Tab-separated table of C-alpha atoms and ligand atoms in Angstrom:
chain	number	residue	atom	x	y	z
A	9	MET	CA	24.475	13.190	-14.205
A	10	GLU	CA	21.345	14.308	-12.406
A	11	HIS	CA	20.100	11.911	-9.813
A	12	LEU	CA	16.510	10.938	-10.649
A	13	GLY	CA	15.797	9.725	-7.127
A	14	VAL	CA	15.136	6.185	-8.330
A	15	VAL	CA	17.787	4.712	-6.024
A	16	SER	CA	18.824	6.787	-3.045
A	17	PRO	CA	21.634	5.737	-0.753
A	18	ILE	CA	20.262	4.704	2.649
A	19	GLU	CA	22.577	7.264	4.252
A	20	LYS	CA	20.265	9.948	2.875
A	21	TYR	CA	17.828	9.044	5.659
A	22	VAL	CA	20.166	10.525	8.212
A	23	GLN	CA	18.644	13.960	7.632
A	24	HIS	CA	15.290	12.591	8.826
A	25	ILE	CA	16.134	9.956	11.384
A	26	GLY	CA	19.593	10.956	12.665
A	27	GLU	CA	22.912	9.073	12.609
A	28	ALA	CA	22.295	7.050	15.731
A	29	ALA	CA	19.184	5.428	14.258
A	30	LEU	CA	20.997	4.519	11.027
A	31	GLU	CA	23.911	3.052	12.966
A	32	ARG	CA	21.516	0.996	15.032
A	33	ILE	CA	19.931	-0.425	11.834
A	34	PHE	CA	23.305	-1.358	10.363
A	35	LYS	CA	24.356	-2.951	13.680
A	36	LYS	CA	21.171	-5.068	13.793
A	37	ALA	CA	21.636	-6.106	10.165
A	38	ARG	CA	25.254	-7.214	10.657
A	39	PRO	CA	24.499	-10.744	11.927
A	40	ILE	CA	22.259	-11.447	8.932
A	41	ARG	CA	24.411	-9.970	6.180
A	42	GLY	CA	24.320	-12.356	3.242
A	43	MET	CA	20.996	-13.835	4.252
A	44	ARG	CA	18.981	-14.678	1.091
A	45	VAL	CA	15.484	-13.363	1.352
A	46	VAL	CA	12.747	-13.365	-1.243
A	47	HIS	CA	9.562	-11.284	-1.350
A	48	ILE	CA	6.741	-12.625	-3.500
A	49	ASN	CA	3.576	-10.787	-4.516
A	50	SER	CA	1.375	-10.546	-7.578
A	51	THR	CA	2.014	-7.162	-9.176
A	52	PHE	CA	4.959	-4.951	-9.907
A	53	ASP	CA	2.723	-2.068	-10.772
A	54	GLY	CA	-0.150	-0.372	-9.011
A	55	GLY	CA	-1.263	-0.547	-5.407
A	56	GLY	CA	0.438	-0.164	-2.101
A	57	VAL	CA	2.241	-3.501	-1.950
A	58	ALA	CA	4.317	-2.817	-5.067
A	59	GLU	CA	4.835	0.708	-3.811
A	60	LEU	CA	6.351	-0.710	-0.603
A	61	LEU	CA	8.350	-3.606	-2.033
A	62	ASP	CA	10.144	-1.509	-4.552
A	63	PRO	CA	12.106	0.658	-2.055
A	64	LEU	CA	12.065	-1.855	0.800
A	65	SER	CA	13.822	-4.536	-1.221
A	66	ILE	CA	16.479	-2.010	-2.223
A	67	LEU	CA	17.024	-0.848	1.380
A	68	MET	CA	17.363	-4.463	2.541
A	69	ASN	CA	20.106	-4.950	-0.043
A	70	GLN	CA	21.781	-1.741	1.063
A	71	VAL	CA	22.194	-3.146	4.572
A	72	GLY	CA	23.624	-6.411	3.192
A	73	ILE	CA	20.559	-8.714	3.162
A	74	GLU	CA	20.518	-10.412	-0.267
A	75	THR	CA	16.897	-9.615	-1.076
A	76	GLU	CA	15.041	-10.499	-4.236
A	77	TRP	CA	11.518	-9.586	-5.301
A	78	HIS	CA	9.544	-11.931	-7.566
A	79	LEU	CA	6.004	-12.052	-8.902
A	80	ILE	CA	3.649	-14.921	-9.377
A	81	GLN	CA	2.056	-15.140	-12.834
A	82	GLY	CA	-1.526	-15.809	-13.687
A	83	GLU	CA	-4.142	-15.210	-16.324
A	84	LEU	CA	-7.222	-13.002	-16.029
A	85	ASP	CA	-9.423	-15.746	-14.497
A	86	PHE	CA	-6.852	-16.306	-11.715
A	87	PHE	CA	-6.745	-12.602	-10.843
A	88	SER	CA	-10.486	-12.399	-11.042
A	89	VAL	CA	-10.654	-15.127	-8.403
A	90	THR	CA	-7.966	-13.556	-6.214
A	91	LYS	CA	-9.689	-10.120	-6.439
A	92	LYS	CA	-12.882	-11.809	-5.173
A	93	MET	CA	-10.824	-13.327	-2.381
A	94	HIS	CA	-9.370	-9.884	-1.605
A	95	ASN	CA	-12.862	-8.406	-1.468
A	96	ALA	CA	-14.115	-11.267	0.731
A	97	LEU	CA	-11.250	-10.875	3.137
A	98	GLN	CA	-12.386	-7.253	3.468
A	99	GLY	CA	-15.879	-8.515	4.368
A	100	ALA	CA	-17.677	-8.906	0.991
A	101	ASP	CA	-19.697	-11.975	0.075
A	102	MET	CA	-18.098	-14.521	-2.136
A	103	HIS	CA	-19.598	-17.358	-4.065
A	104	GLN	CA	-16.801	-19.717	-3.221
A	105	THR	CA	-17.147	-22.479	-5.768
A	106	GLN	CA	-14.899	-25.465	-6.235
A	107	ARG	CA	-14.039	-24.250	-9.722
A	108	LYS	CA	-12.718	-20.914	-8.390
A	109	MET	CA	-10.592	-22.598	-5.709
A	110	GLN	CA	-9.323	-25.024	-8.305
A	111	ILE	CA	-8.157	-22.177	-10.538
A	112	TYR	CA	-6.430	-20.590	-7.532
A	113	GLU	CA	-4.660	-23.737	-6.456
A	114	GLU	CA	-3.720	-24.941	-9.928
A	115	VAL	CA	-2.166	-21.620	-11.033
A	116	LEU	CA	-0.092	-21.555	-7.878
A	117	ARG	CA	0.985	-25.099	-8.481
A	118	LYS	CA	2.336	-24.031	-11.848
A	119	ASN	CA	4.072	-21.079	-10.273
A	120	ALA	CA	5.657	-23.333	-7.661
A	121	MET	CA	7.068	-25.534	-10.386
A	122	ARG	CA	8.879	-22.474	-11.774
A	123	MET	CA	9.976	-20.964	-8.477
A	124	HIS	CA	12.769	-22.671	-6.602
A	125	LEU	CA	12.068	-21.171	-3.234
A	126	ASN	CA	14.139	-23.672	-1.281
A	127	ARG	CA	17.282	-21.784	-2.186
A	128	TYR	CA	16.366	-18.921	0.147
A	129	ASP	CA	16.895	-18.445	3.881
A	130	ARG	CA	13.598	-16.604	4.419
A	131	VAL	CA	10.489	-16.468	2.195
A	132	ILE	CA	8.044	-13.544	2.539
A	133	ILE	CA	4.664	-13.968	0.824
A	134	HIS	CA	2.493	-10.922	0.364
A	135	ASP	CA	-1.312	-11.040	0.453
A	136	PRO	CA	-3.663	-13.863	-0.500
A	137	GLN	CA	-2.727	-14.251	-4.209
A	138	PRO	CA	0.483	-16.316	-3.557
A	139	LEU	CA	-0.527	-17.582	-0.104
A	140	PHE	CA	-1.221	-21.131	-1.325
A	141	LEU	CA	2.310	-21.542	-2.687
A	142	ILE	CA	3.410	-22.913	0.648
A	143	ASN	CA	1.402	-26.096	0.057
A	144	HIS	CA	3.745	-26.991	-2.812
A	145	TYR	CA	7.036	-26.938	-0.914
A	146	THR	CA	8.738	-28.938	1.801
A	147	LYS	CA	9.786	-25.982	3.883
A	148	SER	CA	13.530	-25.566	4.527
A	149	CYS	CA	13.450	-22.144	6.088
A	150	PRO	CA	10.963	-19.806	7.828
A	151	TRP	CA	8.067	-18.569	5.695
A	152	ILE	CA	6.285	-15.362	6.593
A	153	TRP	CA	2.849	-14.290	5.383
A	154	ARG	CA	2.439	-10.541	5.153
A	155	CYS	CA	-1.200	-9.562	4.767
A	156	HIS	CA	-1.780	-5.932	3.749
A	157	ILE	CA	-5.585	-6.185	3.659
A	158	ASP	CA	-8.126	-4.857	6.130
A	159	LEU	CA	-8.781	-8.109	7.944
A	160	SER	CA	-11.098	-6.732	10.618
A	161	ARG	CA	-14.050	-8.843	9.411
A	162	PRO	CA	-13.012	-11.464	6.873
A	163	ASN	CA	-15.684	-13.573	5.203
A	164	PRO	CA	-15.884	-16.636	7.569
A	165	THR	CA	-16.161	-19.249	4.796
A	166	LEU	CA	-13.120	-17.961	2.957
A	167	TRP	CA	-11.171	-17.591	6.154
A	168	LYS	CA	-11.939	-21.185	7.077
A	169	TYR	CA	-10.395	-22.236	3.776
A	170	LEU	CA	-7.306	-20.025	4.162
A	171	ALA	CA	-6.571	-20.478	7.866
A	172	PRO	CA	-4.945	-23.956	7.530
A	173	MET	CA	-2.585	-22.471	4.900
A	174	VAL	CA	-1.765	-19.512	7.101
A	175	GLU	CA	-0.932	-21.888	9.939
A	176	LYS	CA	1.795	-23.478	7.857
A	177	TYR	CA	3.681	-20.192	8.006
A	178	ASP	CA	6.116	-19.329	10.757
A	179	ALA	CA	4.840	-15.781	11.242
A	180	MET	CA	2.030	-13.567	9.972
A	181	ILE	CA	2.330	-9.785	9.692
A	182	VAL	CA	-0.664	-7.452	9.599
A	183	SER	CA	-0.938	-3.656	9.594
A	184	ALA	CA	-3.068	-3.178	12.720
A	185	GLU	CA	-4.023	-4.839	16.005
A	186	GLN	CA	-7.644	-5.347	14.904
A	187	TYR	CA	-6.527	-7.406	11.893
A	188	LYS	CA	-5.050	-10.205	14.041
A	189	GLN	CA	-6.840	-13.528	13.632
A	190	LYS	CA	-7.381	-16.606	15.748
A	191	VAL	CA	-4.732	-18.744	14.120
A	192	LYS	CA	-1.891	-20.768	15.540
A	193	VAL	CA	0.924	-18.629	14.179
A	194	PRO	CA	2.813	-15.743	15.829
A	195	GLN	CA	1.351	-12.424	14.598
A	196	ARG	CA	3.221	-9.107	14.306
A	197	ILE	CA	2.058	-5.626	13.462
A	198	PHE	CA	4.108	-3.734	10.857
A	199	MET	CA	2.557	-0.541	9.578
A	200	PRO	CA	3.556	0.391	6.035
A	201	ALA	CA	5.831	3.344	5.328
A	202	ILE	CA	7.063	5.622	2.519
A	203	ASN	CA	10.254	6.419	0.763
A	204	PRO	CA	10.566	10.229	1.130
A	205	PHE	CA	13.106	10.388	-1.742
A	206	SER	CA	11.120	8.661	-4.431
A	207	ILE	CA	9.786	10.482	-7.478
A	208	LYS	CA	6.342	10.268	-5.838
A	209	ASN	CA	7.441	11.864	-2.580
A	210	LYS	CA	10.440	14.064	-3.137
A	211	SER	CA	10.039	17.844	-3.060
A	212	LEU	CA	9.027	19.512	-6.311
A	213	THR	CA	9.441	23.075	-7.491
A	214	ASP	CA	6.380	25.118	-8.447
A	215	GLU	CA	7.492	24.846	-12.090
A	216	ASP	CA	7.638	21.042	-11.842
A	217	MET	CA	4.135	20.924	-10.397
A	218	ASP	CA	2.679	23.346	-12.960
A	219	GLU	CA	4.284	21.445	-15.805
A	220	ARG	CA	2.580	18.194	-14.737
A	221	LEU	CA	-0.774	19.767	-14.096
A	222	ASN	CA	-0.693	21.686	-17.395
A	223	HIS	CA	0.211	18.479	-19.193
A	224	TYR	CA	-3.176	17.026	-18.178
A	225	ASN	CA	-5.052	20.332	-18.557
A	226	ILE	CA	-5.839	20.481	-14.861
A	227	PRO	CA	-6.957	24.015	-14.032
A	228	THR	CA	-5.436	25.656	-10.980
A	229	ASP	CA	-7.594	28.768	-10.830
A	230	LEU	CA	-9.649	27.218	-8.003
A	231	PRO	CA	-8.426	25.117	-5.047
A	232	LEU	CA	-7.900	21.431	-5.813
A	233	VAL	CA	-9.630	18.581	-4.003
A	234	VAL	CA	-7.861	15.349	-4.927
A	235	GLN	CA	-8.186	11.637	-4.405
A	236	VAL	CA	-5.495	9.332	-5.756
A	237	SER	CA	-6.581	5.696	-5.714
A	238	ARG	CA	-7.002	2.619	-7.734
A	239	PHE	CA	-10.524	2.584	-9.159
A	240	ASP	CA	-11.977	0.228	-6.603
A	241	VAL	CA	-15.350	0.283	-4.837
A	242	TRP	CA	-13.628	0.171	-1.415
A	243	LYS	CA	-12.030	3.507	-2.201
A	244	ASP	CA	-15.539	4.930	-2.695
A	245	PRO	CA	-14.956	7.124	-5.733
A	246	GLN	CA	-18.687	7.694	-6.026
A	247	GLY	CA	-18.779	8.942	-2.422
A	248	VAL	CA	-15.944	11.310	-3.282
A	249	ILE	CA	-17.864	12.792	-6.198
A	250	ASP	CA	-21.082	13.069	-4.114
A	251	ALA	CA	-19.201	14.760	-1.214
A	252	PHE	CA	-17.555	17.178	-3.615
A	253	LYS	CA	-20.835	18.114	-5.213
A	254	ILE	CA	-22.364	18.952	-1.787
A	255	ALA	CA	-19.259	20.909	-0.752
A	256	ARG	CA	-19.292	22.896	-3.965
A	257	ARG	CA	-22.656	24.417	-3.022
A	258	GLN	CA	-20.619	26.417	-0.467
A	259	VAL	CA	-17.109	26.745	-1.857
A	260	ASP	CA	-15.944	26.505	-5.382
A	261	ALA	CA	-13.131	24.083	-6.236
A	262	THR	CA	-11.946	21.492	-8.745
A	263	LEU	CA	-12.042	17.779	-8.001
A	264	VAL	CA	-9.429	15.507	-9.503
A	265	LEU	CA	-9.791	11.762	-9.165
A	266	LEU	CA	-6.604	10.083	-10.315
A	267	GLY	CA	-6.365	6.325	-10.496
A	268	ASN	CA	-4.286	3.640	-12.001
A	269	VAL	CA	-5.056	0.022	-12.595
A	270	ALA	CA	-3.043	-2.666	-10.837
A	271	THR	CA	-2.254	-5.669	-13.047
A	272	ASP	CA	-3.744	-7.978	-10.396
A	273	ASP	CA	-7.015	-5.995	-10.178
A	274	PRO	CA	-9.272	-6.732	-13.143
A	275	GLU	CA	-12.224	-4.719	-11.692
A	276	GLY	CA	-10.533	-1.330	-12.129
A	277	PRO	CA	-11.246	-0.445	-15.801
A	278	GLY	CA	-14.990	-1.176	-15.418
A	279	ILE	CA	-15.293	1.016	-12.328
A	280	TYR	CA	-13.455	3.852	-14.089
A	281	LYS	CA	-15.698	3.603	-17.174
A	282	LYS	CA	-18.840	3.772	-15.050
A	283	LEU	CA	-17.676	6.993	-13.385
A	284	LEU	CA	-16.765	8.706	-16.636
A	285	ASN	CA	-20.264	10.056	-17.354
A	286	GLN	CA	-19.960	12.263	-14.273
A	287	GLN	CA	-16.914	14.059	-15.702
A	288	GLU	CA	-17.406	17.801	-16.154
A	289	GLU	CA	-15.343	20.981	-16.193
A	290	ARG	CA	-14.752	20.803	-12.397
A	291	ILE	CA	-14.826	17.046	-11.909
A	292	ILE	CA	-11.811	15.559	-13.652
A	293	LEU	CA	-11.185	11.818	-13.820
A	294	ILE	CA	-7.818	10.586	-14.957
A	295	SER	CA	-6.695	6.989	-15.357
A	296	LYS	CA	-2.956	7.158	-15.912
A	297	ASP	CA	0.153	5.769	-14.369
A	298	ASP	CA	2.133	8.917	-13.653
A	299	THR	CA	4.078	9.021	-10.418
A	300	CYS	CA	5.135	12.608	-10.820
A	301	LEU	CA	1.543	13.620	-11.343
A	302	VAL	CA	0.624	11.887	-8.082
A	303	ASN	CA	3.307	13.904	-6.340
A	304	ALA	CA	2.203	17.198	-7.930
A	305	LEU	CA	-1.470	16.621	-7.134
A	306	GLN	CA	-0.861	15.602	-3.551
A	307	ARG	CA	1.344	18.713	-3.034
A	308	LYS	CA	-0.826	21.187	-4.861
A	309	ALA	CA	-4.130	20.068	-3.404
A	310	ALA	CA	-5.855	22.141	-0.777
A	311	VAL	CA	-7.468	18.944	0.480
A	312	VAL	CA	-6.659	15.299	-0.227
A	313	LEU	CA	-9.436	12.773	0.214
A	314	GLN	CA	-9.160	9.096	0.988
A	315	LYS	CA	-12.802	8.319	1.513
A	316	SER	CA	-12.299	4.582	1.780
A	317	LEU	CA	-14.922	2.159	3.071
A	318	ARG	CA	-12.217	-0.399	3.880
A	319	GLU	CA	-8.510	0.316	3.827
A	320	GLY	CA	-5.644	-1.972	4.842
A	321	PHE	CA	-3.450	1.028	5.609
A	322	GLY	CA	-3.734	3.693	2.943
A	323	LEU	CA	-0.312	4.772	1.687
A	324	THR	CA	-1.958	7.587	-0.216
A	325	VAL	CA	-2.836	9.116	3.138
A	326	THR	CA	0.794	8.904	4.277
A	327	GLU	CA	2.039	10.348	1.028
A	328	ALA	CA	-0.229	13.392	1.176
A	329	MET	CA	0.524	13.956	4.875
A	330	TRP	CA	4.245	13.906	4.122
A	331	LYS	CA	3.629	16.742	1.680
A	332	GLY	CA	1.948	18.799	4.349
A	333	THR	CA	-1.471	18.452	2.802
A	334	PRO	CA	-4.413	17.837	5.163
A	335	VAL	CA	-6.292	14.610	4.465
A	336	VAL	CA	-9.974	13.854	4.942
A	337	GLY	CA	-9.983	10.098	5.349
A	338	GLY	CA	-12.605	7.407	5.965
A	339	ASN	CA	-12.588	6.297	9.563
A	340	VAL	CA	-11.749	2.726	8.634
A	341	GLY	CA	-8.847	0.269	8.693
A	342	GLY	CA	-5.423	1.818	8.716
A	343	ILE	CA	-6.535	5.436	8.178
A	344	PRO	CA	-7.123	6.227	11.910
A	345	LEU	CA	-3.623	4.876	12.598
A	346	GLN	CA	-2.406	7.884	10.647
A	347	ILE	CA	-4.985	10.607	11.134
A	348	SER	CA	-5.907	11.827	14.524
A	349	ASP	CA	-9.277	13.504	13.930
A	350	GLY	CA	-9.194	17.283	14.081
A	351	THR	CA	-5.451	17.375	14.731
A	352	ASN	CA	-3.486	16.390	11.647
A	353	GLY	CA	-6.491	15.760	9.365
A	354	PHE	CA	-10.121	14.680	9.588
A	355	LEU	CA	-11.760	11.271	9.884
A	356	VAL	CA	-15.205	10.863	8.373
A	357	SER	CA	-17.893	8.194	8.273
A	358	SER	CA	-20.313	9.552	5.657
A	359	VAL	CA	-20.572	11.597	2.483
A	360	ALA	CA	-22.134	14.449	4.488
A	361	GLU	CA	-19.216	14.497	6.939
A	362	ALA	CA	-16.713	14.429	4.130
A	363	ALA	CA	-18.500	17.358	2.447
A	364	ASP	CA	-18.501	19.323	5.685
A	365	ARG	CA	-14.744	18.828	6.310
A	366	ILE	CA	-13.922	19.703	2.700
A	367	VAL	CA	-15.806	22.985	3.131
A	368	ARG	CA	-14.055	23.744	6.431
A	369	LEU	CA	-10.608	23.161	5.029
A	370	LEU	CA	-11.277	25.072	1.879
A	371	LYS	CA	-12.576	28.044	3.821
A	372	GLU	CA	-9.907	28.123	6.523
A	373	GLN	CA	-6.386	28.424	5.224
A	374	PRO	CA	-4.772	28.649	8.702
A	375	LEU	CA	-6.446	25.352	9.644
A	376	ARG	CA	-5.061	23.745	6.503
A	377	GLU	CA	-1.618	24.973	7.252
A	378	GLU	CA	-1.623	23.890	10.927
A	379	MET	CA	-2.979	20.432	10.065
A	380	GLY	CA	-0.464	20.101	7.248
A	381	VAL	CA	2.447	20.818	9.553
A	382	ARG	CA	1.209	18.265	12.066
A	383	ALA	CA	0.557	15.771	9.288
A	384	ARG	CA	4.119	15.925	8.045
A	385	ALA	CA	5.442	15.574	11.612
A	386	THR	CA	3.383	12.415	12.080
A	387	VAL	CA	4.931	10.797	9.013
A	388	LEU	CA	8.428	11.869	10.053
A	389	GLU	CA	7.940	10.258	13.438
A	390	LYS	CA	6.167	7.064	12.436
A	391	PHE	CA	5.994	6.262	8.741
A	392	LEU	CA	9.371	6.458	7.060
A	393	LEU	CA	10.691	3.309	5.453
A	394	THR	CA	13.692	2.879	7.778
A	395	ARG	CA	11.283	2.054	10.625
A	396	LEU	CA	9.778	-0.755	8.549
A	397	LEU	CA	13.256	-1.944	7.522
A	398	GLU	CA	14.247	-2.238	11.121
A	399	GLN	CA	11.136	-4.249	11.985
A	400	TYR	CA	11.912	-6.660	9.148
A	401	ILE	CA	15.525	-7.019	10.284
A	402	ASP	CA	14.340	-7.855	13.806
A	403	LEU	CA	11.922	-10.432	12.488
A	404	LEU	CA	14.307	-12.073	10.037
A	405	ALA	CA	17.086	-12.213	12.587
A	406	GLY	CA	14.749	-13.492	15.255
A	407	PHE	CA	14.238	-16.984	13.842
A	408	GLU	CA	16.677	-19.624	14.993
A	409	THR	CA	19.971	-19.266	13.132
A	410	ARG	CA	20.022	-22.987	12.288
A	411	PHE	CA	17.724	-21.962	9.476
A	412	PHE	CA	20.379	-19.571	8.167
A	413	LEU	CA	23.008	-21.970	6.905
A	414	LYS	CA	25.405	-19.418	5.508
A	415	GLN	CA	26.239	-18.101	9.045
Y	519	UDP	N1	-1.146	5.093	-6.886
Y	519	UDP	C1	-0.481	5.664	-7.972
Y	519	UDP	N2	-1.212	6.144	-8.978
Y	519	UDP	C2	-2.571	6.106	-8.980
Y	519	UDP	C3	-3.225	5.567	-7.877
Y	519	UDP	C4	-2.467	5.078	-6.826
Y	519	UDP	O1	0.748	5.717	-8.041
Y	519	UDP	O2	-3.175	6.586	-9.933
Y	519	UDP	C5	-0.329	4.639	-5.783
Y	519	UDP	C6	-0.448	5.520	-4.536
Y	519	UDP	O3	0.299	6.692	-4.688
Y	519	UDP	C7	0.020	4.600	-3.449
Y	519	UDP	C8	-0.486	3.216	-3.968
Y	519	UDP	O4	-0.682	3.336	-5.328
Y	519	UDP	O5	1.392	4.595	-3.342
Y	519	UDP	C9	-1.763	2.820	-3.319
Y	519	UDP	O6	-1.566	2.355	-2.025
Y	519	UDP	P1	-2.663	2.352	-0.934
Y	519	UDP	O7	-2.088	1.711	0.269
Y	519	UDP	O8	-3.215	3.712	-0.746
Y	519	UDP	O9	-3.841	1.446	-1.509
Y	519	UDP	P2	-3.936	0.045	-2.255
Y	519	UDP	O10	-3.994	0.338	-3.707
Y	519	UDP	O11	-2.768	-0.790	-1.863
Y	519	UDP	O12	-5.226	-0.517	-1.798
């Protein structure tokens, strides 16, 4: 039977990281084989966290850590509050009323009644949505809060409310040095990473790519400029369209904005609808969940954009770089951790700069190729999932073993 690439054996990574690295990972995992670990977040679908947890939880099992992945449940008003919290943690204003905080706390109380987290040896909570869960348990093992958001300037009022919760955790993980906070909890930096064998990232034949693009009537007669992102103001879809329109005065191309809607992000559909009136023959907006289309677009594009205004890390940047496509990214959050300006892509701080770099890349094929080669090498060196797995193993094994009763 043909292997769809949904579950790849960890041994496949040897071709990218070498045997010694894989042996080292297995050796580090040996003392914690059988450890029961749970990851908890708020969506199985859409966004970088789900994208990471899917393959990471499988890899953890493949090295013998009994890892589960569970979701909290909530209704629209809960996710509307948590999206406001997400935005405020990235620096937006928030009208933080008692009613909103009550919805947040009460929904998590219900979730806690259904989730028996004391049966695990390590609990890993992702992002602010399930953060408050910890208040409903008497801890019997280390709890880790993994925050994927750009925390460089969190809204002070919200942070004041969240900090005492964060301090109940035994460790906090962020994606970059500048996201660390003044809280009494050890903080680690883990940058996200990609699964090179997934349907989104594996190599595709020209026929595969053409089939996907044809399916959505995406023309390939002109070079493609692509942004793949949830429809979210922080991803600046309007800035992308504006930059493209300026660039097109000099070089002709087709823009494709592909987005999906995460189940924990109620703002997405409205933002997509607002953009739709700008759709035209050469500006194509697609709201679909199609992993293979993401792969085909990131590969086929002459230029990938990630013109974010805030960005925790930006897995879409990593994914495009892995495919050897140069990325023009906003100079914010996690994007400069991946792109070194002018070397393996471009960093921009305005619509005008984005337009200028689009034009340069569209006009200069050798530049595109050189940057693409360096982009892929960056991902190979720093952003494959086995690196992240090893960081988690080190962290999980690092707590005192008295917490891990099965030893
Ligand atoms: N994504 C997708 N389809 C879309 C838009 C996004 O599969 O239409 C994926 C994208 O490929 C990436 C993830 O969602 O894997 C987004 O992660 P990122 O870190 O870039 O941003 P986030 O959504 O977490 O802010």
